[in-house]
Amino acid sequence: MAGKRTDARRKQHAQASVDDAAGQEARAEPTLARERIVVTAVELLDARGVAGLTMRELAERLGSGVMSLYWHVSNKEEVLDLALDLVLEPPHCVEFGNWREEVVHQLEDWRASMLRHPWSVSLLPRRALGPNLLSRLELLSRALSKAGVADADVNAAIWSLWNHPVGATITRVSFTLSDDDMAAGQRRLARGSDRYKAIEQSRLLLDNDWDGAFRKGIDFLLDGFARAK
Amino acid sequence: MAGKRTDARRKQHAQASVDDAAGQEARAEPTLARERIVVTAVELLDARGVAGLTMRELAERLGSGVMSLYWHVSNKEEVLDLALDLVLEPPHCVEFGNWREEVVHQLEDWRASMLRHPWSVSLLPRRALGPNLLSRLELLSRALSKAGVADADVNAAIWSLWNHPVGATITRVSFTLSDDDMAAGQRRLARGSDRYKAIEQSRLLLDNDWDGAFRKGIDFLLDGFARAK
DNA sequence: ACCTGAACACCGTTCAAGT
DNA sequence: ACCTGAACACCGTTCAAGT
């Protein structure tokens, strides 16, 4: 969790890690192999999940020896960082008339990106924030700056909006169970039906309009901001 | 991610898995070892994080052979499930006068539990929901039933509240960096200072009043519900 | 009913070489 | 500058036995 983050003994080329955004036009050649690795890693993650990403398997898919990877990449950790970041690329900046639509669009796009690559959400908690995540945060901040939220509340407002897709996607992924698990869950609910009375009554776990609930959640927040104004 | 969830070839005693809530008073003896394992697993996770939890290390801490664990537990996966669930035990039901305080209390307690065991939040996405998580969902549903939210919105309201601590805790954990990372992040921001103008200006990443922002987020949502009523 | 050690099929990564 | 295979120190888990 904490880990050894001090990568002083990094190979020189590794300045071009997730960390830096500048200077990406120069020396495009060596970066190419790096990109191939990351793209293939994403494919592998899509196909086999986090547990399926193995340096050995990754190398095989690339038709190279395992250790060749380590010239382009310092770690398996770094492969995960890069794969996560690749998948979270923000949308090209669309200009909407009103800031409300802009916020909704940004958050829905983010959620959609994560749902397209369900492993990404499980990597979110333990990875440092990559540049693409930072860019999204920046875009969100800008959109919200037009909303006229009180100065004292604006940061809290940004974080609340930010947390919504994160939480919603995790919830969605962890509550989307195999049919077996679903059946087991139903049985569990039925067994202790007094314990989970409210859940059963509201059909909370069966009413799976995740998209609608997500959208409504954004609206609740935005309405809440308006009221706090 | 998908994985082999069909545990037909489970040892008999393993009916007493996370799944079931009934029949926990009978035959307390064998369960004791199970509990010891889980408690020790939590200690180990607290000390060394997810990567530090090893069946071998766990056995050593318990003073037993590695394979002894497998009589009480079918998997490392199951150890993680049980550890997660143990840590998410809901608070004893306190009766508040108003539902608003009740909701706030529940969500703050949940967040605090996760922050006490930061590894728990990284396990949330990939584990099925244990009984304690379900209980929390039930308690939240009940508290909110007194809020008078429109029928069509009540489930979306519950999910929005539910997602808030999940997202907030993940954000808090992944933005709480080592000092090294913090410095690196600052440098990154400074370098592309036009790219991250809004973030810098609002001092979003430096203003680390996480508790306050979390609480305000709840209020935004609750105010949003009131408006949608 | 409960515990065990040996063994298997994997991991990520170091190192010393190759071209 | 880029790639490689052998080797090391780990993993989780199966199996066949022990008590």
Coordinates of C-alpha atoms (C1' of nucleotides) in Angstrom, one line a residue:
Chain A
M1 CA 0.0 0.0 0.0
A2 CA 2.6 2.5 1.0
G3 CA 5.4 0.8 -1.0
K4 CA 8.7 2.0 -2.2
R5 CA 7.9 5.0 -4.3
T6 CA 11.4 6.3 -4.4
D7 CA 12.5 5.4 -7.9
A8 CA 15.8 7.1 -7.9
R9 CA 17.4 4.1 -9.5
R10 CA 15.2 4.6 -12.5
K11 CA 16.5 4.1 -16.0
Q12 CA 17.0 7.4 -17.7
H13 CA 14.4 7.0 -20.4
A14 CA 11.9 6.5 -17.6
Q15 CA 11.5 10.2 -17.2
A16 CA 8.9 9.6 -19.8
S17 CA 6.7 7.9 -17.2
V18 CA 3.1 8.6 -16.5
D19 CA 4.3 11.6 -14.5
D20 CA 5.3 13.9 -17.2
A21 CA 3.2 15.5 -19.8
A22 CA 5.8 17.8 -21.4
G23 CA 8.2 16.8 -24.1
Q24 CA 6.1 14.1 -25.6
E25 CA 6.7 15.2 -29.2
A26 CA 10.5 14.6 -29.2
R27 CA 12.1 11.1 -29.7
A28 CA 8.9 9.3 -30.7
E29 CA 10.7 6.0 -31.5
P30 CA 11.5 4.4 -28.2
T31 CA 8.1 5.5 -26.9
L32 CA 6.5 3.3 -29.5
A33 CA 7.4 0.1 -27.9
R34 CA 6.2 1.4 -24.6
E35 CA 2.9 2.2 -26.1
R36 CA 2.6 -1.2 -27.6
I37 CA 3.2 -2.7 -24.2
V38 CA 0.5 -0.6 -22.6
V39 CA -2.1 -1.2 -25.3
T40 CA -1.5 -4.9 -25.1
A41 CA -1.7 -4.8 -21.4
V42 CA -5.1 -3.2 -21.7
E43 CA -6.3 -5.9 -24.0
L44 CA -5.0 -8.5 -21.6
L45 CA -6.7 -6.8 -18.7
D46 CA -10.0 -6.6 -20.7
A47 CA -9.7 -10.3 -21.5
R48 CA -8.5 -11.7 -18.2
G49 CA -8.9 -9.2 -15.5
V50 CA -6.3 -7.9 -13.0
A51 CA -5.3 -11.4 -11.9
G52 CA -4.7 -12.3 -15.6
L53 CA -2.1 -9.7 -16.2
T54 CA 1.2 -11.4 -16.0
M55 CA 4.5 -10.2 -17.2
R56 CA 5.1 -13.5 -18.8
E57 CA 1.7 -13.6 -20.6
L58 CA 2.1 -10.0 -21.6
A59 CA 5.5 -10.8 -23.1
E60 CA 4.1 -13.7 -24.9
R61 CA 1.4 -11.6 -26.5
L62 CA 4.1 -9.2 -27.6
G63 CA 6.2 -12.0 -29.0
S64 CA 9.2 -11.1 -26.9
G65 CA 11.1 -12.4 -23.9
V66 CA 9.8 -11.5 -20.5
M67 CA 12.8 -9.5 -19.5
S68 CA 12.6 -7.4 -22.6
L69 CA 9.7 -5.6 -21.0
Y70 CA 11.8 -4.4 -18.3
W71 CA 13.8 -2.2 -20.5
H72 CA 10.8 -0.2 -21.4
V73 CA 9.0 -0.3 -18.1
S74 CA 10.5 -0.4 -14.6
N75 CA 7.8 -2.4 -13.0
K76 CA 4.6 -4.4 -13.2
E77 CA 3.2 -1.6 -11.1
E78 CA 4.1 0.9 -13.8
V79 CA 2.4 -1.2 -16.4
L80 CA -0.8 -1.0 -14.3
D81 CA -0.4 2.7 -13.8
L82 CA 0.0 3.3 -17.5
A83 CA -2.9 0.9 -18.5
L84 CA -5.1 2.7 -16.0
D85 CA -4.2 6.1 -17.3
L86 CA -4.6 5.1 -20.9
V87 CA -8.2 4.0 -20.3
L88 CA -9.1 7.1 -18.5
E89 CA -8.3 9.5 -21.3
P90 CA -10.7 12.5 -21.0
P91 CA -13.1 13.3 -23.9
H92 CA -12.2 16.0 -26.3
C93 CA -13.4 19.2 -24.9
V94 CA -16.9 19.8 -26.1
E95 CA -18.3 23.2 -25.4
F96 CA -21.9 23.1 -24.1
G97 CA -24.1 26.0 -23.8
N98 CA -24.7 25.5 -20.1
W99 CA -22.4 24.2 -17.5
R100 CA -24.9 21.7 -16.1
E101 CA -24.9 19.7 -19.3
E102 CA -21.2 19.9 -19.4
V103 CA -20.8 18.4 -15.9
V104 CA -23.2 15.7 -16.7
H105 CA -21.4 14.8 -19.9
Q106 CA -18.0 14.7 -18.3
L107 CA -19.2 12.5 -15.4
E108 CA -21.1 10.1 -17.7
D109 CA -18.2 9.8 -20.0
W110 CA -15.9 9.0 -17.1
R111 CA -18.3 6.4 -15.8
A112 CA -18.7 4.8 -19.2
S113 CA -14.9 4.6 -19.6
M114 CA -14.6 2.7 -16.4
L115 CA -17.5 0.4 -17.2
R116 CA -15.9 -0.4 -20.5
H117 CA -12.8 -1.7 -18.5
P118 CA -14.2 -3.0 -15.2
W119 CA -10.7 -3.8 -13.9
S120 CA -9.9 0.0 -14.0
V121 CA -12.2 0.7 -11.1
S122 CA -10.4 -1.9 -8.9
L123 CA -7.1 -0.2 -9.7
L124 CA -8.3 3.3 -8.8
P125 CA -7.8 3.0 -5.1
R126 CA -4.2 2.0 -5.0
R127 CA -2.7 3.9 -7.9
A128 CA -1.5 7.4 -7.8
L129 CA -3.4 9.8 -10.0
G130 CA -2.2 9.9 -13.5
P131 CA -2.2 12.9 -15.8
N132 CA -5.5 11.9 -17.4
L133 CA -7.3 11.7 -14.1
L134 CA -5.8 15.1 -13.2
S135 CA -7.1 16.5 -16.5
R136 CA -10.5 15.3 -15.8
L137 CA -10.4 16.9 -12.4
E138 CA -9.3 20.1 -14.1
L139 CA -12.1 20.0 -16.7
L140 CA -14.6 19.4 -13.9
S141 CA -13.3 22.3 -12.0
R142 CA -13.6 24.6 -14.9
A143 CA -17.1 23.5 -15.8
L144 CA -18.2 24.0 -12.2
S145 CA -16.6 27.4 -12.0
K146 CA -19.5 28.7 -14.1
A147 CA -22.1 27.4 -11.6
G148 CA -21.8 30.2 -9.2
V149 CA -21.3 28.0 -6.1
A150 CA -20.3 30.0 -3.0
D151 CA -16.6 30.2 -2.6
A152 CA -16.5 28.4 0.7
D153 CA -18.3 25.4 -0.9
V154 CA -16.8 25.1 -4.3
N155 CA -14.1 22.6 -3.5
A156 CA -16.5 20.5 -1.5
A157 CA -18.8 20.7 -4.5
I158 CA -16.1 19.5 -6.9
W159 CA -15.1 16.6 -4.7
S160 CA -18.7 15.6 -4.3
L161 CA -19.2 15.4 -8.0
W162 CA -15.9 13.7 -8.4
N163 CA -16.7 11.0 -5.9
H164 CA -20.1 10.2 -7.4
P165 CA -18.8 8.3 -10.5
V166 CA -16.1 6.6 -8.5
G167 CA -18.6 5.3 -5.9
A168 CA -21.3 4.6 -8.5
T169 CA -19.0 2.5 -10.7
I170 CA -17.6 0.5 -7.8
T171 CA -21.1 -0.1 -6.5
R172 CA -22.3 -1.1 -10.0
V173 CA -19.4 -3.5 -10.5
S174 CA -19.6 -5.1 -7.2
F175 CA -23.3 -5.5 -7.3
T176 CA -23.3 -6.9 -10.7
L177 CA -22.9 -10.5 -9.8
S178 CA -22.9 -13.7 -11.7
D179 CA -26.3 -15.4 -11.9
D180 CA -25.1 -17.9 -9.3
D181 CA -24.2 -15.1 -6.9
M182 CA -27.4 -13.4 -7.7
A183 CA -29.5 -16.4 -6.8
A184 CA -27.4 -16.9 -3.6
G185 CA -28.0 -13.3 -2.7
Q186 CA -31.7 -13.7 -3.2
R187 CA -31.8 -16.7 -1.0
R188 CA -29.8 -14.9 1.7
L189 CA -32.3 -12.0 1.6
A190 CA -35.2 -14.4 1.7
R191 CA -33.8 -16.3 4.7
G192 CA -33.4 -13.3 6.9
S193 CA -36.2 -11.4 5.5
D194 CA -36.8 -9.4 8.7
R195 CA -33.2 -8.3 8.7
Y196 CA -33.4 -6.9 5.2
K197 CA -36.9 -5.8 5.2
A198 CA -36.4 -2.3 3.7
I199 CA -34.1 -3.6 0.9
E200 CA -36.6 -6.2 -0.1
Q201 CA -39.5 -3.8 0.0
S202 CA -37.9 -1.2 -2.1
R203 CA -36.6 -3.9 -4.5
L204 CA -33.4 -1.9 -4.3
L205 CA -31.2 -4.7 -5.5
L206 CA -33.6 -5.8 -8.3
D207 CA -34.4 -2.4 -9.7
N208 CA -31.2 -2.2 -11.7
D209 CA -31.6 1.1 -13.5
W210 CA -28.0 2.0 -12.8
D211 CA -27.8 4.6 -15.5
G212 CA -30.9 6.4 -14.3
A213 CA -29.8 6.3 -10.7
F214 CA -26.4 7.7 -11.6
R215 CA -28.0 10.6 -13.5
K216 CA -30.4 11.4 -10.7
G217 CA -27.5 11.4 -8.3
I218 CA -25.8 14.1 -10.3
D219 CA -29.0 16.1 -10.3
F220 CA -29.3 15.8 -6.6
L221 CA -25.9 17.2 -6.1
L222 CA -26.3 20.0 -8.5
D223 CA -29.7 20.9 -6.9
G224 CA -28.0 20.8 -3.6
F225 CA -25.4 23.3 -4.7
A226 CA -28.0 25.6 -6.0
R227 CA -29.7 25.5 -2.6
A228 CA -26.5 26.2 -0.7
K229 CA -25.8 29.2 -2.9
Chain B
M1 CA -12.4 -10.8 -12.1
A2 CA -15.1 -13.2 -13.1
G3 CA -13.5 -16.2 -11.5
K4 CA -14.7 -19.6 -10.5
R5 CA -17.4 -18.8 -8.0
T6 CA -19.0 -22.3 -8.1
D7 CA -17.7 -23.8 -4.9
A8 CA -19.5 -27.0 -5.1
R9 CA -16.5 -28.9 -3.9
R10 CA -16.6 -27.0 -0.6
K11 CA -15.7 -28.7 2.7
Q12 CA -18.9 -29.3 4.7
H13 CA -18.2 -26.9 7.5
A14 CA -17.8 -24.1 5.0
Q15 CA -21.5 -23.6 5.0
A16 CA -20.6 -21.2 7.7
S17 CA -19.1 -18.9 5.2
V18 CA -19.7 -15.2 4.9
D19 CA -22.8 -16.0 3.1
D20 CA -25.0 -17.2 5.9
A21 CA -26.3 -15.3 8.8
A22 CA -28.5 -18.0 10.4
G23 CA -27.4 -20.8 12.7
Q24 CA -24.4 -18.9 14.1
E25 CA -25.1 -19.9 17.7
A26 CA -24.7 -23.7 17.3
R27 CA -21.3 -25.4 17.3
A28 CA -19.2 -22.4 18.4
E29 CA -15.9 -24.4 18.7
P30 CA -14.7 -24.8 15.1
T31 CA -15.8 -21.3 14.3
L32 CA -13.3 -20.0 16.9
A33 CA -10.3 -21.0 14.9
R34 CA -11.9 -19.4 11.9
E35 CA -12.3 -16.2 13.8
R36 CA -8.8 -16.2 15.0
I37 CA -7.6 -16.5 11.4
V38 CA -9.7 -13.6 10.3
V39 CA -8.7 -11.4 13.2
T40 CA -5.1 -12.1 12.5
A41 CA -5.6 -11.5 8.8
V42 CA -6.9 -8.0 9.7
E43 CA -3.9 -7.3 11.8
L44 CA -1.6 -8.4 9.0
L45 CA -3.5 -6.3 6.5
D46 CA -3.3 -3.3 8.8
A47 CA 0.4 -3.8 9.2
R48 CA 1.5 -4.7 5.7
G49 CA -1.4 -3.9 3.3
V50 CA -3.0 -6.2 0.7
A51 CA 0.3 -7.3 -0.8
G52 CA 1.5 -8.2 2.6
L53 CA -1.2 -10.7 3.3
T54 CA 0.3 -14.1 2.5
M55 CA -1.0 -17.5 3.5
R56 CA 2.4 -18.3 4.7
E57 CA 2.9 -15.2 6.8
L58 CA -0.6 -15.6 8.1
A59 CA 0.1 -19.1 9.2
E60 CA 3.3 -18.1 10.8
R61 CA 1.6 -15.4 12.9
L62 CA -0.9 -18.1 14.0
G63 CA 1.8 -20.5 14.8
S64 CA 0.6 -23.2 12.5
G65 CA 1.5 -24.8 9.3
V66 CA 0.4 -23.1 6.1
M67 CA -1.9 -25.9 5.1
S68 CA -3.8 -25.9 8.4
L69 CA -5.5 -22.8 7.3
Y70 CA -7.1 -24.6 4.4
W71 CA -9.1 -26.7 6.8
H72 CA -10.9 -23.6 8.2
V73 CA -11.0 -21.6 5.0
S74 CA -11.3 -22.6 1.4
N75 CA -9.3 -19.9 -0.1
K76 CA -7.2 -16.8 0.2
E77 CA -10.1 -15.1 -1.5
E78 CA -12.3 -16.2 1.4
V79 CA -9.8 -14.8 3.9
L80 CA -10.0 -11.5 2.2
D81 CA -13.8 -11.6 2.0
L82 CA -14.0 -12.4 5.7
A83 CA -11.5 -9.7 6.7
L84 CA -13.3 -7.1 4.7
D85 CA -16.6 -8.0 6.2
L86 CA -15.2 -8.0 9.7
V87 CA -14.0 -4.5 9.3
L88 CA -17.2 -3.2 8.0
E89 CA -19.4 -4.2 10.9
P90 CA -22.2 -1.6 11.2
P91 CA -22.6 0.5 14.4
H92 CA -25.0 -0.5 17.0
C93 CA -28.3 1.0 16.0
V94 CA -28.5 4.4 17.6
E95 CA -31.9 6.1 17.5
F96 CA -31.7 9.7 16.6
G97 CA -34.5 12.1 16.8
N98 CA -34.3 13.1 13.1
W99 CA -33.4 11.0 10.1
R100 CA -30.9 13.5 8.8
E101 CA -28.6 13.1 11.8
E102 CA -29.0 9.4 11.5
V103 CA -27.9 9.3 7.8
V104 CA -25.0 11.5 8.6
H105 CA -23.9 9.3 11.5
Q106 CA -24.2 6.1 9.5
L107 CA -22.2 7.4 6.5
E108 CA -19.5 9.0 8.7
D109 CA -19.1 5.8 10.7
W110 CA -18.7 3.8 7.5
R111 CA -16.1 6.1 6.1
A112 CA -14.3 6.1 9.4
S113 CA -14.2 2.3 9.4
M114 CA -12.7 2.2 6.0
L115 CA -10.1 4.9 6.8
R116 CA -9.1 2.9 9.8
H117 CA -8.2 0.0 7.5
P118 CA -7.2 1.6 4.2
W119 CA -6.8 -1.7 2.5
S120 CA -10.5 -2.3 2.8
V121 CA -11.4 0.3 0.3
S122 CA -9.1 -1.3 -2.3
L123 CA -10.9 -4.6 -1.7
L124 CA -14.4 -3.2 -2.1
P125 CA -14.5 -3.3 -5.9
R126 CA -13.8 -6.9 -6.4
R127 CA -15.5 -8.6 -3.5
A128 CA -19.1 -9.6 -3.4
L129 CA -21.0 -7.8 -0.7
G130 CA -20.9 -9.4 2.7
P131 CA -23.6 -9.4 5.2
N132 CA -22.3 -6.4 7.1
L133 CA -22.4 -4.3 3.9
L134 CA -25.9 -5.5 3.3
S135 CA -26.8 -4.5 6.8
R136 CA -25.5 -1.1 6.3
L137 CA -27.5 -0.8 3.1
E138 CA -30.6 -1.8 5.1
L139 CA -30.0 0.7 7.9
L140 CA -29.5 3.4 5.3
S141 CA -32.7 2.5 3.6
R142 CA -34.6 2.6 6.8
A143 CA -33.2 6.0 7.9
L144 CA -34.0 7.4 4.5
S145 CA -37.5 6.1 4.5
K146 CA -38.4 8.8 7.0
A147 CA -37.2 11.5 4.7
G148 CA -40.2 11.6 2.5
V149 CA -38.4 11.4 -0.8
A150 CA -40.7 10.8 -3.8
D151 CA -41.3 7.1 -4.5
A152 CA -39.8 7.4 -7.9
D153 CA -36.6 8.8 -6.5
V154 CA -36.0 6.9 -3.3
N155 CA -33.8 4.2 -4.7
A156 CA -31.7 6.7 -6.6
A157 CA -31.4 8.6 -3.4
I158 CA -30.2 5.6 -1.4
W159 CA -27.6 4.7 -4.1
S160 CA -26.4 8.3 -4.2
L161 CA -25.8 8.4 -0.5
W162 CA -24.3 4.9 -0.6
N163 CA -21.8 5.9 -3.3
H164 CA -20.7 9.0 -1.5
P165 CA -18.5 7.4 1.2
V166 CA -17.2 4.8 -1.3
G167 CA -16.0 7.5 -3.7
A168 CA -14.9 9.8 -1.0
T169 CA -12.8 7.2 0.7
I170 CA -11.2 6.0 -2.5
T171 CA -10.4 9.6 -3.4
R172 CA -9.0 10.4 0.0
V173 CA -6.8 7.3 0.0
S174 CA -5.5 7.8 -3.5
F175 CA -4.9 11.5 -3.0
T176 CA -3.1 11.0 0.2
L177 CA 0.3 10.5 -1.1
S178 CA 3.7 10.1 0.4
D179 CA 5.6 13.4 0.8
D180 CA 7.7 12.4 -2.2
D181 CA 4.7 11.9 -4.4
M182 CA 3.2 15.1 -3.1
A183 CA 6.3 17.0 -4.1
A184 CA 6.3 15.3 -7.5
G185 CA 2.7 16.2 -7.9
Q186 CA 3.3 19.8 -7.1
R187 CA 6.1 19.9 -9.6
R188 CA 3.9 18.3 -12.2
L189 CA 1.2 20.9 -11.6
A190 CA 3.7 23.8 -11.7
R191 CA 5.2 22.5 -15.0
G192 CA 2.0 22.5 -16.9
S193 CA 0.5 25.3 -15.0
D194 CA -1.8 26.4 -17.9
R195 CA -3.1 22.9 -18.2
Y196 CA -4.1 22.7 -14.5
K197 CA -5.0 26.3 -14.0
A198 CA -8.3 25.7 -12.2
I199 CA -6.9 23.1 -9.9
E200 CA -4.1 25.4 -8.9
Q201 CA -6.2 28.4 -8.5
S202 CA -8.8 26.7 -6.2
R203 CA -6.0 25.0 -4.3
L204 CA -8.1 21.9 -4.6
L205 CA -5.3 19.5 -3.9
L206 CA -3.9 21.5 -1.0
D207 CA -7.0 22.3 0.8
N208 CA -7.2 19.0 2.5
D209 CA -10.3 19.4 4.7
W210 CA -11.5 15.9 3.7
D211 CA -13.8 15.6 6.7
G212 CA -15.5 18.9 6.0
A213 CA -15.9 18.2 2.3
F214 CA -17.3 14.8 3.0
R215 CA -19.9 16.2 5.4
K216 CA -20.8 19.0 2.9
G217 CA -21.3 16.3 0.2
I218 CA -23.9 14.6 2.3
D219 CA -25.7 17.9 2.9
F220 CA -25.7 18.6 -0.9
L221 CA -27.3 15.3 -1.5
L222 CA -29.9 15.7 1.2
D223 CA -30.7 19.2 0.1
G224 CA -31.0 17.9 -3.4
F225 CA -33.5 15.3 -2.3
A226 CA -35.6 17.9 -0.5
R227 CA -35.7 20.0 -3.7
A228 CA -36.8 17.0 -5.8
K229 CA -39.6 16.3 -3.4
Chain C
dA1 C1' -12.1 -33.8 13.3
dC2 C1' -8.0 -31.5 12.7
dC3 C1' -3.1 -30.7 11.3
dT4 C1' 1.1 -31.4 8.4
dG5 C1' 5.3 -31.4 4.8
dA6 C1' 6.6 -32.3 0.4
dA7 C1' 5.8 -31.1 -4.1
dC8 C1' 3.7 -28.5 -8.3
dA9 C1' 2.9 -24.9 -11.1
dC10 C1' 3.2 -20.7 -11.1
dC11 C1' 4.8 -15.5 -10.0
dG12 C1' 8.1 -10.8 -10.4
dT13 C1' 12.6 -9.5 -10.8
dT14 C1' 18.1 -9.6 -10.6
dC15 C1' 22.0 -10.4 -13.0
dA16 C1' 25.3 -11.3 -16.2
dA17 C1' 25.5 -11.6 -21.1
dG18 C1' 24.6 -11.1 -25.6
dT19 C1' 23.8 -8.0 -30.2
Chain D
dA1 C1' 20.4 1.0 -27.4
dC2 C1' 17.9 -2.9 -27.1
dC3 C1' 17.0 -7.9 -26.1
dT4 C1' 17.7 -12.5 -23.7
dG5 C1' 17.8 -17.0 -20.6
dA6 C1' 19.1 -18.8 -16.4
dA7 C1' 18.4 -18.4 -11.7
dC8 C1' 16.4 -16.7 -7.2
dA9 C1' 13.1 -16.0 -3.9
dC10 C1' 8.9 -16.0 -3.5
dC11 C1' 3.6 -17.3 -4.2
dG12 C1' -1.3 -20.3 -3.6
dT13 C1' -2.8 -24.8 -3.6
dT14 C1' -3.1 -30.3 -4.3
dC15 C1' -2.2 -34.4 -2.4
dA16 C1' -1.3 -38.1 0.3
dA17 C1' -0.4 -38.7 5.1
dG18 C1' -0.4 -38.3 9.8
dT19 C1' -3.0 -37.9 14.7

